[in-house]
Short mmCIF file of C-alpha atoms (C1' of nucleotides) in Angstrom, two decimals:
data_model
loop_
_atom_site.label_atom_id
_atom_site.label_comp_id
_atom_site.label_asym_id
_atom_site.label_seq_id
_atom_site.Cartn_x
_atom_site.Cartn_y
_atom_site.Cartn_z
CA MET A 257 -263.57 133.88 167.93
CA ARG A 258 -267.16 133.20 168.77
CA MET A 259 -267.90 129.78 169.42
CA SER A 260 -270.97 127.70 168.14
CA ARG A 261 -273.82 126.85 170.67
CA GLU A 262 -272.80 123.30 171.15
CA GLU A 263 -269.26 124.47 171.97
CA LYS A 264 -270.16 126.85 174.45
CA GLU A 265 -272.27 124.07 176.31
CA ARG A 266 -269.15 122.00 175.90
CA SER A 267 -267.50 124.63 177.75
CA ARG A 268 -269.70 125.43 180.38
CA THR A 269 -269.71 121.66 181.18
CA ARG A 270 -266.03 121.43 181.28
CA ILE A 271 -266.06 124.62 183.51
CA VAL A 272 -268.46 123.18 186.10
CA ASP A 273 -266.61 119.71 185.85
CA SER A 274 -262.91 121.71 186.76
CA ALA A 275 -265.23 123.69 189.68
CA ALA A 276 -266.78 120.48 191.10
CA ARG A 277 -263.46 118.76 191.70
CA LEU A 278 -261.28 122.10 192.69
CA VAL A 279 -263.62 123.18 195.34
CA ARG A 280 -263.71 119.93 196.74
CA GLU A 281 -259.56 119.70 196.62
CA ARG A 282 -258.92 123.46 197.52
CA GLY A 283 -262.32 124.40 199.29
CA VAL A 284 -264.69 127.28 198.73
CA GLU A 285 -262.37 130.37 199.45
CA GLY A 286 -259.25 128.58 198.04
CA THR A 287 -260.77 127.97 194.71
CA GLY A 288 -260.33 130.85 192.13
CA VAL A 289 -262.20 131.85 188.89
CA ALA A 290 -258.93 132.02 186.74
CA ASP A 291 -257.86 128.68 188.29
CA VAL A 292 -261.38 127.04 187.15
CA MET A 293 -261.12 128.70 183.51
CA ALA A 294 -257.17 127.55 183.40
CA ASP A 295 -258.08 123.88 184.26
CA ALA A 296 -261.35 123.81 181.81
CA GLY A 297 -258.74 125.23 178.95
CA LEU A 298 -259.73 128.73 178.89
CA THR A 299 -258.91 131.94 180.00
CA HIS A 300 -260.44 134.00 182.81
CA GLY A 301 -262.04 136.65 180.60
CA GLY A 302 -264.56 134.84 179.51
CA PHE A 303 -266.10 133.56 182.60
CA TYR A 304 -268.77 135.95 182.94
CA ARG A 305 -270.44 134.48 179.58
CA HIS A 306 -271.34 131.49 181.39
CA PHE A 307 -272.09 132.39 185.19
CA GLU A 308 -273.13 135.83 186.70
CA SER A 309 -270.54 135.47 189.65
CA LYS A 310 -268.31 133.19 191.65
CA ASP A 311 -270.92 132.32 194.16
CA ALA A 312 -273.15 131.20 191.32
CA LEU A 313 -270.36 128.82 189.56
CA LEU A 314 -269.83 127.20 193.11
CA GLY A 315 -273.70 126.51 193.58
CA THR A 316 -273.50 124.65 190.40
CA ALA A 317 -270.57 122.98 191.33
CA ILE A 318 -271.73 122.04 194.13
CA ASP A 319 -275.08 120.37 192.77
CA GLU A 320 -272.26 118.43 190.39
CA ALA A 321 -270.43 116.87 192.73
CA PHE A 322 -273.49 115.83 194.57
CA ALA A 323 -274.93 114.20 191.45
CA GLN A 324 -271.53 112.60 191.05
CA ILE A 325 -271.23 111.00 193.76
CA LEU A 326 -275.20 110.07 194.01
CA SER A 327 -274.57 108.15 190.41
CA ARG A 328 -273.14 105.43 192.78
CA LEU A 329 -276.24 105.24 195.19
CA ASP A 330 -279.12 105.80 192.46
CA ARG A 331 -277.96 102.81 190.14
CA GLY A 332 -279.60 100.87 192.93
CA GLY A 333 -283.19 101.38 191.18
CA ASP A 334 -282.81 99.06 188.49
CA ASP A 335 -280.41 96.36 188.59
CA GLN A 336 -279.54 96.64 192.38
CA SER A 337 -281.59 96.49 195.56
CA PRO A 338 -281.35 99.82 197.61
CA ALA A 339 -279.71 97.86 200.29
CA VAL A 340 -276.55 96.59 198.37
CA ALA A 341 -276.21 99.98 196.73
CA ALA A 342 -275.96 101.74 200.31
CA ALA A 343 -273.57 99.01 201.27
CA GLU A 344 -271.67 99.68 198.30
CA PHE A 345 -271.64 103.26 198.88
CA THR A 346 -270.73 102.90 202.26
CA ALA A 347 -267.73 100.85 201.72
CA HIS A 348 -266.38 103.32 198.77
CA TYR A 349 -267.31 106.25 201.46
CA LEU A 350 -264.95 104.83 204.09
CA SER A 351 -262.27 103.75 201.66
CA ASP A 352 -258.86 105.22 201.72
CA GLY A 353 -259.24 106.31 197.94
CA HIS A 354 -261.81 108.48 199.10
CA VAL A 355 -259.78 109.75 201.70
CA ARG A 356 -256.75 110.35 199.18
CA HIS A 357 -258.81 111.96 196.43
CA PRO A 358 -261.23 114.55 197.79
CA GLY A 359 -261.64 116.24 194.38
CA LYS A 360 -263.33 113.03 193.34
CA GLY A 361 -265.38 112.35 196.32
CA CYS A 362 -268.37 113.46 198.58
CA PRO A 363 -268.81 117.26 199.03
CA VAL A 364 -269.94 116.68 202.69
CA ALA A 365 -266.59 115.51 203.86
CA ALA A 366 -264.76 117.87 201.81
CA ILE A 367 -266.29 121.32 202.07
CA GLY A 368 -268.80 120.65 204.83
CA ALA A 369 -266.81 123.28 207.39
CA ASP A 370 -266.70 125.48 204.15
CA VAL A 371 -270.48 125.65 203.69
CA GLY A 372 -271.16 126.28 207.09
CA ARG A 373 -269.97 129.78 206.58
CA ALA A 374 -270.86 130.37 203.11
CA SER A 375 -273.53 132.03 201.47
CA ALA A 376 -277.44 131.46 201.39
CA PRO A 377 -277.11 130.02 197.81
CA LEU A 378 -274.31 127.34 198.39
CA LYS A 379 -276.17 126.25 201.77
CA ASP A 380 -279.10 125.60 199.80
CA ALA A 381 -277.32 123.88 196.90
CA PHE A 382 -275.34 121.69 199.96
CA GLY A 383 -278.94 120.83 201.79
CA ASP A 384 -280.42 119.53 198.62
CA GLY A 385 -277.34 117.38 197.89
CA VAL A 386 -277.70 116.09 201.63
CA ARG A 387 -281.15 115.35 201.57
CA ARG A 388 -280.78 113.68 198.42
CA ILE A 389 -278.09 111.22 200.23
CA LEU A 390 -280.06 110.59 202.94
CA ASP A 391 -282.99 109.74 200.86
CA ALA A 392 -281.03 107.25 198.93
CA LEU A 393 -279.35 105.66 202.28
CA ALA A 394 -282.43 105.45 204.32
CA ALA A 395 -283.84 103.22 201.17
CA GLY A 396 -281.32 100.94 201.89
CA GLN A 397 -281.93 100.91 205.72
CA ALA A 398 -284.14 98.00 207.48
CA GLY A 399 -286.70 99.36 209.66
CA THR A 400 -289.65 101.59 210.11
CA PRO A 401 -289.42 104.59 208.24
CA ARG A 402 -288.38 106.41 211.01
CA GLN A 403 -285.69 104.02 211.76
CA ARG A 404 -284.52 104.30 208.25
CA ARG A 405 -283.62 108.00 208.44
CA GLY A 406 -282.26 107.83 211.58
CA ALA A 407 -280.08 105.07 210.39
CA ALA A 408 -279.05 106.99 207.32
CA ALA A 409 -278.57 110.47 209.04
CA ARG A 410 -276.33 108.62 211.68
CA ALA A 411 -274.38 107.13 208.82
CA LEU A 412 -273.56 110.13 207.00
CA ALA A 413 -272.55 111.74 209.92
CA THR A 414 -270.28 109.21 210.85
CA MET A 415 -268.55 108.56 207.50
CA ALA A 416 -268.30 112.76 206.78
CA GLY A 417 -266.76 112.97 210.06
CA ALA A 418 -264.48 110.13 209.92
CA VAL A 419 -262.93 111.04 206.25
CA MET A 420 -262.72 114.81 207.41
CA ILE A 421 -260.96 113.88 210.62
CA ALA A 422 -258.75 111.45 208.57
CA ARG A 423 -257.79 114.26 206.09
CA ALA A 424 -257.08 116.65 208.45
CA CYS A 425 -254.68 114.05 210.84
CA ASP A 426 -251.59 111.82 210.88
CA LYS A 427 -251.66 108.66 209.14
CA ALA A 428 -252.00 106.54 212.67
CA THR A 429 -254.96 108.87 213.80
CA ALA A 430 -256.42 108.42 210.69
CA ALA A 431 -256.53 104.73 210.52
CA GLU A 432 -258.01 104.79 213.71
CA VAL A 433 -260.97 106.66 213.03
CA MET A 434 -261.13 105.40 209.57
CA GLY A 435 -261.33 101.85 211.24
CA ALA A 436 -263.71 102.68 213.85
CA ALA A 437 -266.25 104.00 211.43
CA ARG A 438 -265.55 100.78 209.07
CA GLU A 439 -266.54 98.65 212.15
CA ALA A 440 -269.76 100.74 212.80
CA LEU A 441 -271.19 100.86 209.75
CA ILE A 442 -269.88 98.02 207.71
CA ALA A 443 -271.23 94.36 207.95
CA ARG A 444 -268.52 92.07 208.21
CA PRO A 445 -268.70 89.20 205.69
CA ARG A 446 -269.16 86.11 207.56
CA ARG A 447 -266.16 83.87 207.74
CA LYS A 448 -266.33 80.51 205.77
CA GLN A 449 -265.81 78.41 208.76
CA HIS A 450 -266.65 79.76 212.08
CA THR A 451 -267.12 77.64 215.34
CA THR A 452 -268.67 79.23 218.35
CA SER A 453 -266.52 78.72 220.92
CA MET B 131 -244.73 153.08 223.65
CA ARG B 132 -243.14 150.19 224.75
CA MET B 133 -244.98 147.73 226.99
CA SER B 134 -244.04 145.87 229.86
CA ARG B 135 -243.01 142.11 229.93
CA GLU B 136 -246.64 141.17 231.63
CA GLU B 137 -248.36 143.42 228.94
CA LYS B 138 -247.09 141.83 226.34
CA GLU B 139 -247.88 138.76 227.63
CA ARG B 140 -251.37 139.74 228.25
CA SER B 141 -251.53 141.31 224.64
CA ARG B 142 -250.24 138.02 223.22
CA THR B 143 -253.01 136.11 225.41
CA ARG B 144 -255.83 138.40 223.77
CA ILE B 145 -254.55 137.70 220.19
CA VAL B 146 -254.14 133.90 220.83
CA ASP B 147 -258.02 134.22 222.48
CA SER B 148 -259.29 135.99 219.18
CA ALA B 149 -257.76 133.91 216.96
CA ALA B 150 -258.98 130.63 218.49
CA ARG B 151 -262.44 132.10 218.22
CA LEU B 152 -262.29 133.78 214.65
CA VAL B 153 -260.88 130.50 213.24
CA ARG B 154 -263.98 128.50 214.26
CA GLU B 155 -265.87 131.35 213.43
CA ARG B 156 -264.69 131.80 209.68
CA GLY B 157 -262.29 129.39 208.89
CA VAL B 158 -258.48 129.06 208.25
CA GLU B 159 -258.54 131.33 205.21
CA GLY B 160 -261.32 133.80 206.41
CA THR B 161 -259.41 134.68 209.43
CA GLY B 162 -257.21 137.77 208.45
CA VAL B 163 -254.08 138.77 210.57
CA ALA B 164 -256.00 142.43 210.60
CA ASP B 165 -259.04 141.17 212.45
CA VAL B 166 -257.52 139.17 214.86
CA MET B 167 -255.58 141.90 216.04
CA ALA B 168 -258.42 144.30 215.77
CA ASP B 169 -260.42 142.01 217.61
CA ALA B 170 -257.70 141.72 220.30
CA GLY B 171 -257.90 145.70 220.34
CA LEU B 172 -254.40 146.01 218.76
CA THR B 173 -253.19 147.45 215.01
CA HIS B 174 -251.97 144.98 212.67
CA GLY B 175 -248.54 146.24 212.57
CA GLY B 176 -247.25 145.00 215.99
CA PHE B 177 -248.58 141.32 214.99
CA TYR B 178 -245.00 140.06 214.27
CA ARG B 179 -243.76 140.98 217.60
CA HIS B 180 -245.86 138.13 218.90
CA PHE B 181 -245.64 135.38 215.87
CA GLU B 182 -243.16 134.87 213.04
CA SER B 183 -246.38 134.34 210.62
CA LYS B 184 -249.96 133.96 210.08
CA ASP B 185 -249.55 130.14 210.24
CA ALA B 186 -247.70 130.01 213.48
CA LEU B 187 -250.51 132.21 215.07
CA LEU B 188 -253.16 129.62 213.92
CA GLY B 189 -251.31 126.75 215.17
CA THR B 190 -251.32 128.38 218.39
CA ALA B 191 -255.29 128.99 217.87
CA ILE B 192 -255.80 125.59 217.01
CA ASP B 193 -254.12 124.28 220.41
CA GLU B 194 -255.71 127.29 222.56
CA ALA B 195 -259.36 125.58 220.93
CA PHE B 196 -258.70 122.38 221.73
CA ALA B 197 -257.42 123.41 224.85
CA GLN B 198 -260.98 125.02 225.64
CA ILE B 199 -262.98 122.45 224.98
CA LEU B 200 -260.93 119.47 226.31
CA SER B 201 -261.32 121.76 230.00
CA ARG B 202 -264.77 120.25 230.13
CA LEU B 203 -263.54 116.62 229.21
CA ASP B 204 -260.43 116.92 231.45
CA ARG B 205 -262.46 118.04 234.68
CA GLY B 206 -263.64 114.33 234.74
CA GLY B 207 -260.04 113.46 236.69
CA ASP B 208 -260.99 114.78 240.03
CA ASP B 209 -264.70 115.25 240.94
CA GLN B 210 -266.19 113.76 238.03
CA SER B 211 -265.97 110.01 236.66
CA PRO B 212 -264.40 110.10 233.17
CA ALA B 213 -267.82 108.36 232.01
CA VAL B 214 -269.86 111.18 233.43
CA ALA B 215 -267.40 113.62 232.09
CA ALA B 216 -267.77 112.22 228.49
CA ALA B 217 -271.39 112.13 228.94
CA GLU B 218 -271.63 115.55 229.38
CA PHE B 219 -269.41 116.26 226.94
CA THR B 220 -271.41 114.14 224.33
CA ALA B 221 -274.47 115.90 225.41
CA HIS B 222 -273.09 119.66 225.12
CA TYR B 223 -271.10 118.59 221.86
CA LEU B 224 -274.82 117.74 220.47
CA SER B 225 -276.53 120.69 221.83
CA ASP B 226 -278.31 123.36 219.62
CA GLY B 227 -276.20 125.98 221.23
CA HIS B 228 -272.96 124.39 220.04
CA VAL B 229 -274.26 124.31 216.33
CA ARG B 230 -274.84 128.09 216.86
CA HIS B 231 -271.82 129.33 218.25
CA PRO B 232 -268.70 127.49 216.39
CA GLY B 233 -266.48 130.07 217.97
CA LYS B 234 -266.57 128.58 221.19
CA GLY B 235 -267.20 125.14 220.05
CA CYS B 236 -265.09 122.17 218.85
CA PRO B 237 -262.50 122.81 215.92
CA VAL B 238 -262.95 119.23 214.44
CA ALA B 239 -266.70 120.36 213.46
CA ALA B 240 -265.40 123.58 212.46
CA ILE B 241 -262.40 123.71 210.48
CA GLY B 242 -261.90 119.99 210.21
CA ALA B 243 -262.19 120.45 206.55
CA ASP B 244 -260.01 123.59 206.47
CA VAL B 245 -257.04 121.68 208.37
CA GLY B 246 -257.28 118.63 205.73
CA ARG B 247 -256.04 121.44 203.30
CA ALA B 248 -253.81 123.37 205.62
CA SER B 249 -250.08 123.18 206.03
CA ALA B 250 -248.35 120.67 208.08
CA PRO B 251 -247.91 122.83 211.22
CA LEU B 252 -251.83 123.18 211.48
CA LYS B 253 -252.50 119.55 210.57
CA ASP B 254 -250.05 118.25 213.76
CA ALA B 255 -251.85 120.40 216.07
CA PHE B 256 -255.11 119.68 214.92
CA GLY B 257 -253.89 115.74 215.41
CA ASP B 258 -252.74 116.53 218.55
CA GLY B 259 -256.23 118.20 219.64
CA VAL B 260 -258.06 114.90 217.98
CA ARG B 261 -256.01 112.60 219.80
CA ARG B 262 -256.04 113.97 223.02
CA ILE B 263 -259.94 114.05 222.75
CA LEU B 264 -259.85 110.39 221.77
CA ASP B 265 -257.92 109.74 225.13
CA ALA B 266 -260.62 111.67 227.08
CA LEU B 267 -263.46 110.24 225.55
CA ALA B 268 -262.13 106.46 225.63
CA ALA B 269 -261.58 106.69 229.04
CA GLY B 270 -265.16 107.25 229.57
CA GLN B 271 -266.35 104.41 227.38
CA ALA B 272 -267.09 100.71 228.57
CA GLY B 273 -265.23 97.52 227.45
CA THR B 274 -261.55 96.49 226.08
CA PRO B 275 -259.46 99.26 225.74
CA ARG B 276 -259.46 98.29 222.01
CA GLN B 277 -263.33 98.65 222.16
CA ARG B 278 -263.30 102.00 224.20
CA ARG B 279 -260.80 103.60 221.44
CA GLY B 280 -263.31 102.12 218.75
CA ALA B 281 -266.00 103.66 220.51
CA ALA B 282 -264.49 107.18 220.99
CA ALA B 283 -263.40 107.11 217.61
CA ARG B 284 -266.68 106.30 216.53
CA ALA B 285 -268.68 108.97 218.88
CA LEU B 286 -266.09 111.91 217.68
CA ALA B 287 -266.86 111.31 213.88
CA THR B 288 -270.59 111.14 214.57
CA MET B 289 -270.20 114.16 216.25
CA ALA B 290 -268.19 116.26 214.51
CA GLY B 291 -270.17 115.15 211.14
CA ALA B 292 -273.43 115.62 212.87
CA VAL B 293 -272.65 119.60 213.91
CA MET B 294 -270.78 120.15 210.56
CA ILE B 295 -273.66 119.20 208.41
CA ALA B 296 -276.06 120.66 210.88
CA ARG B 297 -273.99 124.23 210.49
CA ALA B 298 -274.41 123.86 206.49
CA CYS B 299 -277.93 122.78 205.92
CA ASP B 300 -281.72 123.99 206.47
CA LYS B 301 -283.17 123.74 209.97
CA ALA B 302 -285.22 120.84 209.28
CA THR B 303 -282.14 118.89 207.94
CA ALA B 304 -279.89 119.99 210.93
CA ALA B 305 -282.45 118.86 213.31
CA GLU B 306 -282.83 115.38 211.59
CA VAL B 307 -279.18 114.79 211.65
CA MET B 308 -278.20 116.05 215.22
CA GLY B 309 -281.44 114.35 216.50
CA ALA B 310 -280.13 110.71 214.95
CA ALA B 311 -276.86 111.73 216.23
CA ARG B 312 -278.16 112.22 219.79
CA GLU B 313 -279.98 108.81 219.53
CA ALA B 314 -277.12 106.93 218.76
CA LEU B 315 -274.78 108.57 221.32
CA ILE B 316 -276.68 109.67 224.14
CA ALA B 317 -277.98 107.25 226.51
CA ARG B 318 -281.57 107.83 227.12
CA PRO B 319 -282.75 108.54 230.53
CA ARG B 320 -284.86 106.13 232.04
CA ARG B 321 -288.74 106.70 232.29
CA LYS B 322 -290.02 107.00 236.05
CA GLN B 323 -292.89 104.66 235.39
CA HIS B 324 -292.45 102.01 232.64
CA THR B 325 -293.95 98.76 232.23
CA THR B 326 -292.69 96.32 229.70
CA SER B 327 -295.68 95.03 227.52
"C1'" DT C 78 -230.11 154.45 244.07
"C1'" DG C 79 -229.33 157.23 240.09
"C1'" DT C 80 -228.31 157.94 235.57
"C1'" DA C 81 -227.54 157.10 230.51
"C1'" DC C 82 -228.45 154.36 226.70
"C1'" DA C 83 -230.16 150.07 224.18
"C1'" DT C 84 -234.59 147.89 223.65
"C1'" DC C 85 -238.53 146.84 221.79
"C1'" DA C 86 -244.25 146.88 221.86
"C1'" DG C 87 -247.13 149.00 219.37
"C1'" DT C 88 -248.59 152.54 215.26
"C1'" DG C 89 -249.78 153.76 210.82
"C1'" DA C 90 -248.23 153.57 206.26
"C1'" DA C 91 -246.47 151.41 202.70
"C1'" DC C 92 -245.20 146.82 199.53
"C1'" DG C 93 -246.34 143.25 196.47
"C1'" DC C 94 -249.24 140.34 195.19
"C1'" DG C 95 -253.68 137.54 194.09
"C1'" DC C 96 -258.16 137.88 193.64
"C1'" DG C 97 -263.06 138.90 191.39
"C1'" DT C 98 -264.92 141.20 188.11
"C1'" DT C 99 -264.92 144.65 184.14
"C1'" DC C 100 -263.56 146.26 179.41
"C1'" DA C 101 -262.41 147.21 174.68
"C1'" DC C 102 -261.50 143.79 171.19
"C1'" DT C 103 -261.49 140.15 167.47
"C1'" DG C 104 -263.63 137.18 164.31
"C1'" DA C 105 -266.65 133.13 163.65
"C1'" DT C 106 -271.70 131.96 164.28
"C1'" DG C 107 -276.49 132.99 163.94
"C1'" DT C 108 -280.40 135.51 161.76
"C1'" DA C 109 -283.19 138.54 158.79
"C1'" DC C 110 -284.28 139.53 154.32
"C1'" DT D 250 -279.76 129.36 148.80
"C1'" DG D 251 -277.34 133.59 149.31
"C1'" DT D 252 -275.42 137.86 151.23
"C1'" DA D 253 -275.15 141.55 154.84
"C1'" DC D 254 -275.17 142.30 159.44
"C1'" DA D 255 -276.03 141.80 164.36
"C1'" DT D 256 -274.27 138.94 168.20
"C1'" DC D 257 -271.36 136.88 171.15
"C1'" DA D 258 -267.34 133.32 173.11
"C1'" DG D 259 -263.45 133.84 174.18
"C1'" DT D 260 -259.12 136.83 174.90
"C1'" DG D 261 -255.87 139.69 177.59
"C1'" DA D 262 -255.31 143.84 180.03
"C1'" DA D 263 -256.90 146.64 183.31
"C1'" DC D 264 -259.33 147.95 187.61
"C1'" DG D 265 -260.28 147.87 192.71
"C1'" DC D 266 -259.68 145.69 196.45
"C1'" DG D 267 -257.95 142.97 200.45
"C1'" DC D 268 -254.39 140.61 202.06
"C1'" DG D 269 -249.86 139.11 204.56
"C1'" DT D 270 -245.61 141.11 205.27
"C1'" DT D 271 -242.42 145.31 206.45
"C1'" DC D 272 -240.81 149.30 208.23
"C1'" DA D 273 -239.82 154.08 209.75
"C1'" DC D 274 -240.69 155.93 213.90
"C1'" DT D 275 -242.24 156.82 218.86
"C1'" DG D 276 -241.72 156.36 223.46
"C1'" DA D 277 -241.99 153.54 227.69
"C1'" DT D 278 -239.45 150.01 229.58
"C1'" DG D 279 -235.45 147.50 230.94
"C1'" DT D 280 -230.45 147.18 231.54
"C1'" DA D 281 -225.63 148.32 232.47
"C1'" DC D 282 -222.76 151.12 235.13
#
DNA sequence: TGTACATCAGTGAACGCGCGTTCACTGATGTAC
DNA sequence: TGTACATCAGTGAACGCGCGTTCACTGATGTAC
């Protein structure tokens, strides 16, 4: 039953992808090794050929989850300006789809509270991801470097808090909080015809 | 070994207080029935004389946790204006002490992500608490009712997100995010002598 | 008010169950010659 | 290039362990008369 090196690499990729989704859907403690392996189409016994422990897997899964959402922001390098990339990232972050599908969304909103109580390696992976988001978001802000960093940090805190609250509350409260976050962070498109009173 | 009715009531209070602290420190899944009972000075076997299930306890614990932090905001009714109460609440929320002591702090930052994946009763208790915070915070804002609600929702999202991120990251990133939230939400005290350039 | 009995708060052992991890095994892959 | 052997990815059973929950029991409290 030994698989080739490429096939092992593909297995590992599937395991990490499954873990990156499941940890955002079910949390750090709610994600089991057997669940991840089954989701990847494997049995749990082979897990330790790929990772030293559940914690090591989750660290890699957090890296992967941040990489997934950062791919939206880092596209700004070539064909988009950083400001447009940041605006599109913000609009997507505050969309109802993001609230409804944590498994494809931002780890900060999905597992931020979990990581606050987790092991040091998970916090390190999480902190790295947060810093990368702040860097990319800051590049899309206006003002001095200090103002950009501040605006980016404020935006991430507001977005992650709003999405987290929206997922934990009834629909009406969720809509209220998401709407307030959108008003604060999304520049309203100008109306075609507008007469100042 | 039967206890009097008053003593049972005291036991229940201790159980709820322990649960309200532990759930904020360890999360929904990390808080065990036996842990809570031991923390309350009891053995785990007697738990079901007080609550039907772990979930029922956690619902009550969430209510209690919100009541604890709302006592800071509701004091505004008699001797404080709502605006002062909201400002003091905000300053405390964004303090380093709050980041360091989740067990005495806001459930939104501590277990918001957990509740997003929890049972309907826990979401109901959480949603009630969020709504009560928004009501009290809105009373301290300026503007039309709609503007007040918006400012309150934006403030809660930013505060909860910032504290959650600060707990999950390294000190430098934590300080950056907390500082940005303070700048956004805390009116700076005027300097004694200030000459406009 | 006193007495006899029912109730029940709390104890500590036990129950299934699911979890992270280990292990013997299989057989295809990789490698040394 | 071909062959013999070592390696090891994946399987499925098993391991401790901790969890939520149940249970028989104790003895003080509550209650009916």
